[in-house]
Coordinates of C-alpha atoms and ligand atoms in Angstrom, one line a residue:
Chain V
M1 CA 162.7 -189.2 -25.6
S2 CA 165.5 -191.6 -26.6
L3 CA 164.5 -194.6 -24.7
T4 CA 166.2 -197.9 -25.5
L5 CA 164.8 -201.3 -24.5
Y6 CA 166.4 -204.7 -24.3
C7 CA 164.5 -207.7 -25.6
H8 CA 165.8 -210.8 -23.8
H9 CA 164.1 -213.2 -26.3
C10 CA 166.2 -212.1 -29.3
R11 CA 168.9 -210.4 -27.3
G12 CA 168.3 -207.1 -29.1
K13 CA 168.9 -203.7 -27.7
R14 CA 166.7 -201.4 -29.7
P15 CA 165.2 -197.9 -29.9
L16 CA 161.7 -197.5 -28.5
S17 CA 160.3 -197.2 -32.1
D18 CA 161.0 -200.9 -32.6
F19 CA 158.5 -201.7 -29.8
V20 CA 154.8 -201.4 -29.3
Y21 CA 153.5 -200.3 -25.9
G22 CA 151.2 -202.6 -24.0
E23 CA 149.6 -201.5 -20.7
I24 CA 148.8 -204.1 -18.0
P25 CA 145.3 -202.9 -17.1
K26 CA 144.5 -202.9 -13.4
V27 CA 141.0 -202.5 -11.9
P28 CA 141.0 -201.6 -8.3
D29 CA 139.8 -204.3 -5.9
S30 CA 137.6 -201.8 -4.2
L31 CA 135.4 -201.7 -7.3
T32 CA 133.0 -204.6 -7.0
D33 CA 130.1 -203.6 -9.2
P34 CA 130.5 -205.5 -12.5
V35 CA 129.4 -202.5 -14.6
E36 CA 131.8 -200.2 -12.8
R37 CA 134.6 -202.8 -13.3
D38 CA 133.9 -202.9 -17.0
L39 CA 133.9 -199.1 -17.3
D40 CA 137.2 -199.0 -15.4
R41 CA 138.8 -201.6 -17.5
G42 CA 137.7 -199.9 -20.6
F43 CA 138.6 -196.4 -19.9
M44 CA 140.3 -195.6 -16.6
H45 CA 144.1 -195.4 -15.9
D46 CA 146.3 -195.2 -12.8
N47 CA 148.5 -193.0 -14.9
V48 CA 151.3 -193.6 -12.4
E49 CA 154.0 -191.0 -11.7
G50 CA 156.7 -193.4 -10.6
V51 CA 157.7 -197.0 -11.2
V52 CA 155.5 -199.0 -13.5
V53 CA 155.6 -202.6 -14.7
E54 CA 154.4 -202.7 -18.3
R55 CA 154.6 -204.9 -21.5
W56 CA 156.3 -204.0 -24.8
F57 CA 155.9 -205.9 -28.0
C58 CA 159.2 -206.5 -29.8
H59 CA 157.9 -205.4 -33.2
G60 CA 161.3 -204.7 -34.8
G61 CA 162.7 -208.0 -33.7
C62 CA 161.2 -211.3 -32.6
H63 CA 157.5 -210.4 -32.2
R64 CA 157.3 -211.5 -28.6
W65 CA 156.4 -209.6 -25.5
I66 CA 158.8 -208.4 -22.8
T67 CA 158.1 -207.0 -19.4
V68 CA 159.7 -203.7 -18.4
R69 CA 160.0 -201.8 -15.2
R70 CA 160.2 -198.1 -15.9
D71 CA 160.2 -194.9 -13.9
T72 CA 157.7 -192.6 -15.6
R73 CA 159.2 -189.5 -13.9
N74 CA 162.3 -189.6 -15.9
D75 CA 161.9 -192.6 -18.3
T76 CA 164.7 -194.6 -16.7
V77 CA 164.4 -198.3 -17.5
L78 CA 165.0 -200.2 -14.3
S79 CA 164.8 -203.7 -15.7
P80 CA 165.7 -205.5 -17.9
E81 CA 168.9 -203.6 -18.0
T82 CA 170.0 -202.3 -21.3
Chain H
M1 CA 146.8 -153.9 -33.5
N2 CA 150.1 -152.8 -34.9
E3 CA 149.9 -149.1 -33.9
Y4 CA 149.8 -149.6 -30.2
V5 CA 152.4 -148.8 -27.6
E6 CA 153.2 -151.6 -25.4
R7 CA 152.7 -151.2 -21.6
K8 CA 154.4 -153.6 -19.2
V9 CA 152.2 -156.4 -18.0
T10 CA 151.2 -155.5 -14.4
F11 CA 150.7 -158.4 -12.0
T12 CA 149.4 -157.6 -8.5
W13 CA 150.6 -160.3 -6.2
S14 CA 149.0 -160.9 -2.7
E15 CA 149.3 -163.1 0.3
P16 CA 146.9 -166.1 0.3
R17 CA 143.6 -165.7 2.2
S18 CA 142.4 -168.5 4.4
S19 CA 139.6 -169.3 2.0
Y20 CA 138.1 -168.3 -1.4
D21 CA 134.8 -168.9 -3.1
V22 CA 136.7 -170.6 -5.9
V23 CA 140.1 -172.2 -5.8
I24 CA 141.6 -173.1 -9.2
V25 CA 144.5 -175.5 -9.2
G26 CA 146.9 -174.9 -12.1
G27 CA 148.0 -171.6 -13.6
G28 CA 148.0 -172.6 -17.2
G29 CA 145.7 -171.1 -19.8
H30 CA 142.6 -173.0 -18.7
G31 CA 142.9 -172.2 -15.0
L32 CA 143.6 -168.5 -15.7
A33 CA 140.9 -168.2 -18.3
T34 CA 138.3 -169.6 -16.0
A35 CA 139.4 -167.0 -13.3
Y36 CA 139.4 -164.3 -16.0
Y37 CA 135.8 -165.1 -17.1
L38 CA 134.6 -165.6 -13.6
A39 CA 135.8 -162.0 -12.8
T40 CA 134.8 -160.3 -16.1
R41 CA 131.5 -162.1 -16.9
H42 CA 130.1 -163.0 -13.5
G43 CA 131.8 -160.5 -11.1
I44 CA 133.1 -163.4 -9.0
T45 CA 136.5 -162.3 -7.8
N46 CA 137.1 -164.0 -4.5
V47 CA 139.0 -166.5 -6.5
A48 CA 142.6 -167.9 -6.3
V49 CA 144.6 -169.7 -8.9
L50 CA 147.3 -171.9 -7.3
E51 CA 150.3 -172.7 -9.5
R52 CA 153.1 -174.8 -8.3
G53 CA 155.7 -173.3 -10.7
Y54 CA 155.1 -170.2 -12.7
I55 CA 152.1 -169.3 -14.8
G56 CA 152.3 -170.7 -18.3
G57 CA 155.1 -173.1 -17.2
G58 CA 153.1 -176.1 -18.3
N59 CA 151.8 -176.9 -21.8
S60 CA 150.3 -173.4 -22.2
G61 CA 153.8 -172.1 -22.6
R62 CA 155.1 -175.0 -24.6
N63 CA 152.6 -175.5 -27.4
T64 CA 152.8 -174.7 -31.1
T65 CA 149.8 -172.3 -30.8
V66 CA 147.6 -173.5 -33.6
I67 CA 144.1 -172.1 -33.2
R68 CA 141.4 -173.7 -35.4
S69 CA 137.9 -175.1 -35.3
N70 CA 138.0 -177.6 -38.2
Y71 CA 137.1 -180.6 -36.2
G72 CA 135.2 -183.6 -37.3
I73 CA 132.2 -183.9 -35.1
P74 CA 129.4 -181.3 -34.5
E75 CA 130.0 -181.0 -30.7
A76 CA 133.6 -180.2 -31.3
V77 CA 133.2 -177.8 -34.2
R78 CA 130.7 -175.7 -32.3
F79 CA 132.8 -175.6 -29.2
Y80 CA 136.1 -174.7 -30.9
Q81 CA 134.4 -172.2 -33.2
R82 CA 133.3 -170.3 -30.1
S83 CA 137.0 -170.3 -29.0
V84 CA 138.3 -169.2 -32.3
E85 CA 135.8 -166.3 -32.1
L86 CA 136.7 -165.4 -28.6
Y87 CA 140.4 -165.4 -29.6
E88 CA 139.6 -163.0 -32.4
G89 CA 138.3 -160.5 -29.9
L90 CA 140.8 -161.1 -27.1
E91 CA 143.4 -158.5 -28.0
E92 CA 140.8 -155.8 -28.0
E93 CA 139.1 -157.1 -24.9
T94 CA 142.3 -157.4 -22.8
D95 CA 144.0 -154.4 -24.5
R96 CA 147.0 -156.6 -25.0
F97 CA 148.9 -157.4 -28.2
L98 CA 148.7 -161.2 -28.4
M99 CA 150.3 -161.5 -31.8
H100 CA 147.0 -163.1 -33.0
D101 CA 147.6 -163.9 -36.7
K102 CA 144.9 -165.4 -38.8
K103 CA 146.8 -167.1 -41.5
G104 CA 144.5 -170.0 -42.6
L105 CA 145.2 -173.7 -42.4
L106 CA 145.7 -176.3 -45.1
W107 CA 144.9 -179.9 -44.1
L108 CA 146.3 -182.1 -46.9
A109 CA 145.0 -185.2 -48.4
H110 CA 147.3 -187.7 -50.2
T111 CA 144.9 -190.4 -51.1
E112 CA 141.3 -190.7 -52.4
M113 CA 140.3 -191.8 -48.9
G114 CA 142.0 -188.7 -47.5
A115 CA 140.3 -186.5 -50.0
R116 CA 136.9 -187.8 -49.0
A117 CA 137.8 -187.2 -45.3
E118 CA 138.7 -183.6 -46.1
R119 CA 135.5 -183.0 -48.1
A120 CA 133.6 -184.4 -45.1
R121 CA 135.5 -182.1 -42.8
A122 CA 134.6 -179.1 -45.0
E123 CA 130.9 -180.1 -44.9
V124 CA 130.6 -180.6 -41.1
N125 CA 132.6 -177.5 -40.5
T126 CA 130.3 -175.4 -42.7
A127 CA 127.2 -176.9 -41.2
F128 CA 128.3 -176.0 -37.7
G129 CA 129.8 -172.6 -38.2
A130 CA 133.5 -173.1 -39.0
K131 CA 134.9 -171.6 -42.2
T132 CA 136.4 -174.5 -44.2
E133 CA 136.3 -175.4 -47.9
Y134 CA 137.7 -178.1 -50.1
V135 CA 140.5 -177.0 -52.4
E136 CA 142.3 -178.5 -55.4
P137 CA 146.0 -178.9 -55.9
A138 CA 146.3 -175.7 -58.0
Q139 CA 144.7 -173.6 -55.2
I140 CA 147.0 -175.3 -52.6
K141 CA 150.0 -174.3 -54.6
E142 CA 148.7 -170.7 -54.7
I143 CA 148.3 -170.6 -51.0
C144 CA 151.5 -172.4 -50.2
P145 CA 154.0 -172.0 -53.1
Q146 CA 156.8 -173.9 -51.3
I147 CA 154.9 -177.2 -51.4
D148 CA 156.1 -180.1 -53.6
L149 CA 152.7 -181.4 -54.9
T150 CA 154.3 -184.8 -55.8
G151 CA 155.3 -185.4 -52.2
N152 CA 158.7 -186.4 -53.4
G153 CA 157.0 -188.8 -55.7
K154 CA 155.6 -190.8 -52.7
W155 CA 153.0 -188.6 -51.1
P156 CA 151.2 -186.8 -53.9
V157 CA 148.9 -184.0 -52.7
V158 CA 145.5 -184.7 -54.2
G159 CA 143.5 -182.0 -52.4
A160 CA 143.1 -180.3 -49.0
S161 CA 140.6 -178.6 -46.8
Y162 CA 141.4 -175.0 -46.3
H163 CA 140.3 -173.6 -43.0
S164 CA 140.4 -169.8 -43.2
G165 CA 139.8 -169.4 -39.5
G166 CA 143.1 -171.1 -38.7
A167 CA 145.3 -168.8 -36.7
T168 CA 148.2 -168.6 -34.1
A169 CA 148.8 -166.3 -31.1
R170 CA 151.8 -165.9 -28.8
H171 CA 151.2 -168.4 -26.0
D172 CA 152.8 -166.6 -23.0
R173 CA 151.1 -163.4 -24.0
V174 CA 147.8 -165.1 -23.9
V175 CA 148.6 -166.5 -20.4
W176 CA 149.8 -163.1 -19.1
A177 CA 146.9 -161.2 -20.5
L178 CA 144.4 -163.5 -18.8
A179 CA 146.3 -163.5 -15.5
E180 CA 146.6 -159.7 -15.6
G181 CA 143.0 -159.2 -16.5
A182 CA 141.9 -161.5 -13.6
M183 CA 144.3 -160.0 -11.1
N184 CA 143.3 -156.4 -12.0
R185 CA 139.8 -157.4 -10.9
G186 CA 140.8 -158.8 -7.6
V187 CA 141.6 -162.5 -8.4
H188 CA 144.6 -163.8 -6.5
V189 CA 147.3 -165.8 -8.4
H190 CA 149.8 -167.6 -6.2
Q191 CA 152.8 -169.0 -7.9
R192 CA 155.1 -171.6 -6.3
T193 CA 152.1 -173.0 -4.5
T194 CA 151.6 -176.7 -4.8
V195 CA 148.4 -178.4 -4.0
T196 CA 149.2 -181.6 -2.0
G197 CA 145.8 -182.7 -1.0
L198 CA 142.1 -181.9 -0.9
V199 CA 140.2 -181.1 2.3
K200 CA 136.9 -182.9 2.6
D201 CA 133.8 -182.4 4.8
G202 CA 132.1 -185.7 4.5
E203 CA 131.8 -186.3 0.8
R204 CA 132.2 -182.7 -0.2
V205 CA 135.5 -181.1 -1.2
V206 CA 135.8 -177.9 0.9
G207 CA 139.4 -176.8 0.4
V208 CA 142.9 -177.7 -0.6
A209 CA 146.1 -178.5 1.3
T210 CA 149.1 -176.8 0.0
D211 CA 152.8 -176.4 0.8
R212 CA 151.8 -172.9 2.1
G213 CA 149.0 -174.1 4.3
T214 CA 145.4 -175.1 4.0
I215 CA 143.0 -172.9 2.0
G216 CA 139.2 -173.3 2.2
A217 CA 137.2 -173.3 -1.0
G218 CA 133.5 -173.2 -2.0
T219 CA 134.5 -174.9 -5.3
V220 CA 137.8 -176.5 -6.4
L221 CA 138.6 -176.7 -10.1
S222 CA 141.5 -178.9 -11.3
A223 CA 143.1 -177.3 -14.3
T224 CA 146.4 -179.2 -13.8
G225 CA 147.1 -180.5 -17.3
G226 CA 149.2 -183.7 -17.4
W227 CA 149.1 -184.0 -13.6
V228 CA 145.3 -184.2 -13.3
T229 CA 145.4 -187.8 -12.2
R230 CA 147.1 -186.7 -8.9
L231 CA 144.3 -184.2 -8.2
A232 CA 141.7 -186.8 -9.0
E233 CA 143.3 -189.3 -6.7
M234 CA 143.1 -186.8 -3.9
A235 CA 139.3 -186.6 -4.6
G236 CA 139.0 -190.4 -4.7
L237 CA 138.2 -190.3 -8.4
R238 CA 139.5 -192.4 -11.4
L239 CA 139.9 -190.6 -14.7
P240 CA 140.2 -191.9 -18.3
I241 CA 143.5 -190.0 -18.7
R242 CA 147.0 -191.0 -19.6
S243 CA 149.9 -188.5 -19.7
H244 CA 152.0 -188.7 -22.8
P245 CA 155.0 -186.5 -23.8
L246 CA 154.6 -184.4 -26.9
Q247 CA 157.6 -182.8 -28.6
A248 CA 158.1 -179.9 -31.0
F249 CA 161.0 -178.1 -32.5
V250 CA 161.9 -174.9 -34.4
T251 CA 164.5 -174.3 -37.1
N252 CA 166.5 -171.2 -37.6
H253 CA 165.2 -168.3 -39.7
Y254 CA 163.7 -169.0 -43.1
E255 CA 164.1 -165.9 -45.1
L256 CA 160.9 -166.2 -47.2
Q257 CA 157.4 -166.0 -46.0
F258 CA 155.6 -169.2 -45.3
P259 CA 152.0 -167.9 -45.3
S260 CA 149.7 -170.6 -44.0
L261 CA 149.5 -173.3 -41.4
L262 CA 150.0 -176.7 -43.0
S263 CA 149.0 -180.2 -41.7
S264 CA 149.2 -183.7 -43.1
G265 CA 147.2 -186.3 -41.4
D266 CA 148.8 -189.1 -43.4
L267 CA 152.3 -187.9 -42.8
L268 CA 151.4 -187.0 -39.2
F269 CA 153.1 -183.6 -39.0
Y270 CA 152.2 -180.0 -39.1
V271 CA 154.2 -176.8 -39.6
S272 CA 154.0 -173.1 -39.4
Q273 CA 156.3 -170.1 -39.4
T274 CA 156.7 -168.1 -36.3
A275 CA 156.8 -164.3 -36.1
R276 CA 160.5 -164.6 -35.9
G277 CA 160.6 -166.5 -39.2
E278 CA 161.5 -169.8 -37.7
M279 CA 159.8 -172.9 -39.0
L280 CA 157.9 -174.6 -36.1
M281 CA 157.1 -178.3 -36.4
G282 CA 155.2 -180.9 -34.4
A283 CA 154.2 -184.5 -34.9
E284 CA 152.8 -187.4 -33.0
L285 CA 152.9 -188.2 -29.3
D286 CA 155.6 -190.3 -27.6
P287 CA 154.1 -193.8 -27.4
Q288 CA 154.7 -194.4 -23.7
P289 CA 152.7 -192.7 -20.9
S290 CA 155.3 -190.6 -19.1
Y291 CA 156.0 -187.5 -17.1
S292 CA 159.5 -187.1 -18.5
T293 CA 160.1 -183.9 -20.5
R294 CA 163.3 -185.2 -22.0
A295 CA 163.5 -184.4 -25.7
G296 CA 165.3 -186.6 -28.1
H297 CA 166.9 -186.9 -31.5
P298 CA 164.7 -189.8 -32.9
F299 CA 161.7 -187.4 -32.9
I300 CA 163.4 -184.7 -34.8
Q301 CA 164.8 -187.2 -37.3
S302 CA 161.5 -188.8 -38.1
C303 CA 159.4 -185.6 -38.1
A304 CA 161.9 -183.7 -40.3
Q305 CA 162.1 -186.5 -42.7
R306 CA 158.3 -186.4 -43.2
A307 CA 158.2 -182.7 -43.4
I308 CA 160.9 -182.5 -46.1
T309 CA 158.9 -184.9 -48.2
L310 CA 156.4 -182.1 -48.8
L311 CA 158.6 -179.0 -48.2
P312 CA 162.0 -179.6 -49.7
F313 CA 163.3 -176.1 -48.6
L314 CA 163.3 -177.3 -45.0
R315 CA 166.4 -179.4 -45.9
D316 CA 168.6 -176.3 -45.8
L317 CA 167.5 -175.1 -42.4
R318 CA 169.0 -176.0 -39.0
V319 CA 167.2 -177.2 -35.8
L320 CA 167.4 -174.4 -33.2
R321 CA 165.6 -175.8 -30.2
Q322 CA 163.3 -178.6 -29.2
W323 CA 161.2 -179.2 -26.2
T324 CA 158.5 -181.4 -24.6
G325 CA 155.2 -181.0 -22.7
I326 CA 153.2 -183.6 -20.9
C327 CA 149.7 -184.0 -22.4
D328 CA 146.5 -185.2 -20.6
M329 CA 145.2 -187.6 -23.2
S330 CA 141.6 -188.7 -23.2
P331 CA 140.6 -192.0 -24.9
D332 CA 138.3 -190.3 -27.4
Y333 CA 140.6 -187.3 -28.2
S334 CA 137.9 -184.9 -26.8
P335 CA 138.2 -182.8 -23.7
I336 CA 136.6 -183.5 -20.4
M337 CA 134.9 -180.6 -18.7
G338 CA 132.6 -180.2 -15.8
T339 CA 131.3 -181.9 -12.7
T340 CA 132.8 -185.1 -11.5
G341 CA 130.3 -186.7 -9.2
V342 CA 132.5 -185.5 -6.3
D343 CA 130.7 -182.5 -4.7
G344 CA 132.7 -179.3 -4.9
F345 CA 135.3 -180.7 -7.3
L346 CA 135.3 -179.9 -11.0
V347 CA 137.8 -180.7 -13.7
T348 CA 138.9 -179.3 -17.0
T349 CA 141.1 -181.8 -18.6
G350 CA 141.6 -184.1 -21.6
W351 CA 143.2 -181.1 -23.3
G352 CA 145.8 -183.4 -24.7
T353 CA 147.7 -182.0 -27.6
W354 CA 144.9 -179.6 -28.7
G355 CA 143.9 -177.4 -25.7
F356 CA 145.6 -174.1 -26.5
K357 CA 143.0 -173.1 -29.0
A358 CA 140.3 -174.0 -26.4
I359 CA 141.6 -171.7 -23.6
P360 CA 139.1 -168.8 -24.1
A361 CA 136.0 -171.0 -24.6
G362 CA 137.0 -173.6 -22.0
G363 CA 137.5 -170.8 -19.5
E364 CA 134.3 -169.0 -20.4
Q365 CA 132.2 -172.2 -20.2
M366 CA 133.8 -173.4 -16.9
A367 CA 133.2 -170.0 -15.4
E368 CA 129.6 -170.1 -16.4
L369 CA 129.2 -173.6 -14.8
I370 CA 130.8 -172.4 -11.6
A371 CA 128.8 -169.2 -11.5
T372 CA 125.4 -170.7 -12.3
D373 CA 125.8 -174.2 -11.0
E374 CA 124.5 -175.4 -14.4
T375 CA 126.4 -177.1 -17.1
P376 CA 126.2 -174.8 -20.2
E377 CA 124.8 -176.6 -23.3
L378 CA 128.0 -176.0 -25.3
I379 CA 130.1 -178.2 -23.0
A380 CA 127.4 -180.7 -21.8
P381 CA 128.6 -183.4 -24.3
F382 CA 132.1 -183.2 -22.9
S383 CA 131.2 -184.3 -19.3
L384 CA 133.1 -187.0 -17.6
D385 CA 130.1 -189.3 -17.3
R386 CA 130.0 -189.7 -21.1
F387 CA 132.1 -192.8 -20.7
A388 CA 129.7 -194.4 -18.4
R389 CA 126.8 -193.3 -20.6
D390 CA 128.4 -194.8 -23.7
R391 CA 128.5 -191.3 -25.3
T392 CA 132.1 -191.0 -26.2
L393 CA 133.1 -188.3 -28.7
A394 CA 135.6 -190.0 -30.9
D395 CA 137.5 -187.4 -32.9
R396 CA 140.9 -188.7 -33.5
G397 CA 141.5 -187.8 -37.1
S398 CA 140.6 -184.1 -36.6
S399 CA 142.3 -183.7 -33.2
G400 CA 145.6 -184.3 -34.9
T401 CA 148.3 -183.2 -32.5
H402 CA 147.7 -179.5 -32.6
Ligands
LIG501 C1 154.6 -179.6 -27.9 C2 153.1 -179.2 -27.7 C3 152.4 -178.6 -28.8 C4 151.1 -178.3 -28.7 N1 150.5 -177.7 -29.7 C5 149.2 -177.2 -29.6 C6 148.6 -176.5 -30.7 O1 149.2 -176.2 -31.7 N2 147.3 -176.1 -30.5 C7 146.6 -176.4 -29.4 O2 145.4 -176.0 -29.3 N3 147.1 -177.1 -28.4 C8 148.4 -177.5 -28.5 N4 149.0 -178.2 -27.4 C9 148.2 -178.5 -26.2 C10 148.1 -177.3 -25.3 O3 149.4 -176.8 -25.0 C11 147.5 -177.8 -23.9 O4 146.3 -178.5 -24.2 C12 147.0 -176.6 -23.1 O5 148.1 -175.7 -23.0 C13 146.5 -177.0 -21.8 O6 146.4 -176.0 -20.9 P1 146.1 -176.2 -19.3 O7 145.9 -174.9 -18.7 O8 145.0 -177.3 -19.2 O9 147.4 -177.0 -18.8 P2 148.9 -176.4 -18.5 O10 149.2 -175.2 -19.3 O11 149.8 -177.6 -18.6 O12 148.7 -176.0 -17.0 C14 148.6 -176.8 -15.9 C15 149.3 -176.2 -14.7 O13 149.0 -176.9 -13.6 C16 150.1 -176.8 -12.7 N5 149.9 -177.9 -11.7 C17 149.9 -179.2 -11.9 N6 149.7 -179.9 -10.7 C18 149.6 -178.9 -9.7 C19 149.5 -178.9 -8.3 N7 149.3 -180.1 -7.7 N8 149.4 -177.8 -7.7 C20 149.6 -176.6 -8.3 N9 149.7 -176.5 -9.6 C21 149.8 -177.6 -10.4 C22 151.3 -177.1 -13.6 O14 152.5 -176.6 -13.1 C23 150.8 -176.3 -14.9 O15 151.4 -175.0 -14.9 C24 150.3 -178.6 -27.5 C25 151.0 -179.2 -26.4 C26 152.4 -179.5 -26.5 C27 153.1 -180.1 -25.4
LIG502 ZN1 162.8 -209.5 -29.4

């Protein structure tokens, strides 16, 4: 993997090792029981094979979060462009 | 097993039937082992293994083949010890040379904290049947003369646990032996057959849709490695799994013998020597969930740098190849085996970066569950509902990435 991400806050293009991954947890609306919703939020994942929207923390730069669109089938970053 | 004359592996291919008692999705080690033990231990042979590519083309043919049972929690030690023992008898049982090589494993400690953890590992291992003892630096040097005990001045080796049960085996040979053994007893293995959906009758799973037509099934087992979430979605099930790439690489031939397996939890890498003399290395997962098997230079760079800290001779070797597999990571670093709450649909997953060693015991236990309809005691703690029951089996430190 040699992913590169672009941080628009500090205008830095950096290797992935400069960022920390942050998932945006999603609990399906179909789950209504509060206990089941907690369980889902705690443990379950969509584990998408396709385009995801996710957060990355700019650890090697400005210490702010960026939002990235990535295709998990081939690790292509769709936005922001590098 | 060095005096044997090798026969060619004989696979018997057949056309798919319209239905089977058991359909196993995924022709990796776990799927094939389950079929093998169904046939050999329970006489259940109306079984199909459906593999979308070729058998062993997933992680079972991409791993670094470390076999060990030196885990950190009783449930895991007992389970993996069973697998270590089954591996020890597998060559004889299948009459196949699997290049099983019991070479022992050193797990290094670089700090007082680390030393305490390795002492604790030795204790829990001994208590639950695995062969592990705590060793001092002088003994480490005896087992592995190449090691720089000062860790290049930065990572001094203060002690280690030595797991004499640590071993390796040739991964494709394991896969082929299990496939051959199952097929010889009547099990069907269908390669280039992708499962695209599950057939349900009410709430019960009664078959699979494939790109070669629909196949009925009394029971469907998903043994699909990093793709398990797709199968679970077909069953209407959510899983605590994320798929992460894991990379490894080998160097060219090292002319001396490197006798044992070596791991460092603090430096997050492990190394062994292959039968061809290459030095085989692995480290941590890629941080992003992904299905991309692209391998990259940053991994080699960081892994090699850490490895050279302890093994300066590696500096003179060259990288030959690197590769990547997609790992089904569970949140507690323990596997997930058994029933799912969806009738007729079972999973064996959460094998992450550590499931090669578990192939025989995982297959044996899943076969028993399918044959008897009862969850064997050895794998009961690893059921999917442990997350809802607040009985997770956190074992991160000892899972390592191998
Ligand atoms: C680099 C690396 C190093 C590793 N090192 C070690 C180690 O040293 N020791 C250890 O114990 N473990 C190790 N592992 C982990 C180990 O390889 C895996 O846990 C183990 O091989 C999992 O076996 P499996 O049968 O569950 O999955 P796999 O072998 O991945 O098999 C799953 C199969 O399912 C098929 N499939 C998926 N979806 C479908 C579908 N819809 N229809 C049909 N077929 C489908 C795939 O094609 C694949 O062949 C390592 C893994 C990697 C990647
Ligand atoms: Zn930044």
